[in-house]
Amino acid sequence: EAQVTQNPRYLITVTGKKLTVTCSQNMNHEYMSWYRQDPGLGLRQIYYSMNVEVTDKGDVPEGYKVSRKEKRNFPLILESPSPNQTSLYFCASSLSGGSSQGAFFGQGTRLTVV
Amino acid sequence: DQQVKQNSPSLSVQEGRISILNCDYTNSMFDYFLWYKKYPAEGPTFLISISSIKDKNEDGRFTVFLNKSAKHLSLHIVPSQPGDSAVYFCAAFDYKLSFGAGTTVTVRA
């Protein structure tokens, strides 16, 4: 079954404690990206990757890091989380950045930073 | 500075009637447009797309219309069913996907 898997689904952490949200896809997609969803703002892209070792900033990259060492995995790293990073996060993958067939999304990670 | 805007946060429609969701955009360089559907506690799922060179695309009960001169697109769902109750996101692609804020659709029995 084609899927994008994120872990954890829910996370409560304290300010400044480094965390990683993992994302894995089994469709051999080249393009992967991370979004955050906030009320009234929709989904905003944090970072994207067009292939292994190729990553770039999206609309709201501040406070986040990513890596793409393997095609299937695209972890999101918060080195020093702050309360304004409390949000719902989605990982997505697609054949290419411009796929008219749309991107496949993971089920989301709800992060709370206190 | 949102390039894709959904100005109606919510829509309530009776089962069997038509749902019309609207979306406006500002970037004339978008190559194509997509609609995603999202249920609570799930990720968005792709619904339908339309190329910027077309003005209509149909898939079953779902039809998307594109008016480039007005920079406006709409999604029609006919007939609306209870399972259509969800949040719908409009998105547009140039070199990356840009999303609107979403419209929550409630289909009443």
PDB file of N, CA and C in Angstrom, chain A residues 8-13 19-21 109-113:
ATOM      1  N   PRO A   8       6.397  10.931  15.652  1.00  0.00           N
ATOM      2  CA  PRO A   8       5.172  10.421  16.274  1.00  0.00           C
ATOM      3  C   PRO A   8       3.930  11.131  15.736  1.00  0.00           C
ATOM      4  N   ARG A   9       2.758  10.662  16.094  1.00  0.00           N
ATOM      5  CA  ARG A   9       1.509  11.335  15.715  1.00  0.00           C
ATOM      6  C   ARG A   9       1.225  12.505  16.650  1.00  0.00           C
ATOM      7  N   TYR A  10       1.600  12.345  17.899  1.00  0.00           N
ATOM      8  CA  TYR A  10       1.382  13.397  18.890  1.00  0.00           C
ATOM      9  C   TYR A  10       2.652  13.556  19.716  1.00  0.00           C
ATOM     10  N   LEU A  11       2.979  14.802  20.043  1.00  0.00           N
ATOM     11  CA  LEU A  11       4.183  15.059  20.822  1.00  0.00           C
ATOM     12  C   LEU A  11       4.001  16.340  21.618  1.00  0.00           C
ATOM     13  N   ILE A  12       4.269  16.234  22.926  1.00  0.00           N
ATOM     14  CA  ILE A  12       4.315  17.410  23.790  1.00  0.00           C
ATOM     15  C   ILE A  12       5.735  17.506  24.305  1.00  0.00           C
ATOM     16  N   THR A  13       6.333  18.671  24.148  1.00  0.00           N
ATOM     17  CA  THR A  13       7.717  18.838  24.569  1.00  0.00           C
ATOM     18  C   THR A  13       7.884  20.199  25.231  1.00  0.00           C
ATOM     19  N   LEU A  19      14.094  17.955  19.026  1.00  0.00           N
ATOM     20  CA  LEU A  19      13.255  16.828  18.645  1.00  0.00           C
ATOM     21  C   LEU A  19      13.327  16.598  17.145  1.00  0.00           C
ATOM     22  N   THR A  20      12.986  15.373  16.766  1.00  0.00           N
ATOM     23  CA  THR A  20      12.955  14.992  15.356  1.00  0.00           C
ATOM     24  C   THR A  20      11.632  14.311  15.060  1.00  0.00           C
ATOM     25  N   VAL A  21      10.999  14.734  13.982  1.00  0.00           N
ATOM     26  CA  VAL A  21       9.813  14.064  13.473  1.00  0.00           C
ATOM     27  C   VAL A  21      10.224  13.307  12.212  1.00  0.00           C
ATOM     28  N   THR A 109       1.480  15.149  12.414  1.00  0.00           N
ATOM     29  CA  THR A 109       2.066  15.122  13.757  1.00  0.00           C
ATOM     30  C   THR A 109       1.627  16.385  14.473  1.00  0.00           C
ATOM     31  N   ARG A 110       0.899  16.184  15.559  1.00  0.00           N
ATOM     32  CA  ARG A 110       0.471  17.352  16.330  1.00  0.00           C
ATOM     33  C   ARG A 110       1.510  17.614  17.406  1.00  0.00           C
ATOM     34  N   LEU A 111       2.180  18.742  17.286  1.00  0.00           N
ATOM     35  CA  LEU A 111       3.247  19.105  18.200  1.00  0.00           C
ATOM     36  C   LEU A 111       2.814  20.249  19.109  1.00  0.00           C
ATOM     37  N   THR A 112       3.032  20.076  20.393  1.00  0.00           N
ATOM     38  CA  THR A 112       2.791  21.129  21.370  1.00  0.00           C
ATOM     39  C   THR A 112       4.094  21.417  22.093  1.00  0.00           C
ATOM     40  N   VAL A 113       4.505  22.688  22.078  1.00  0.00           N
ATOM     41  CA  VAL A 113       5.719  23.106  22.768  1.00  0.00           C
ATOM     42  C   VAL A 113       5.311  24.007  23.940  1.00  0.00           C
TER      43      VAL A 113
END
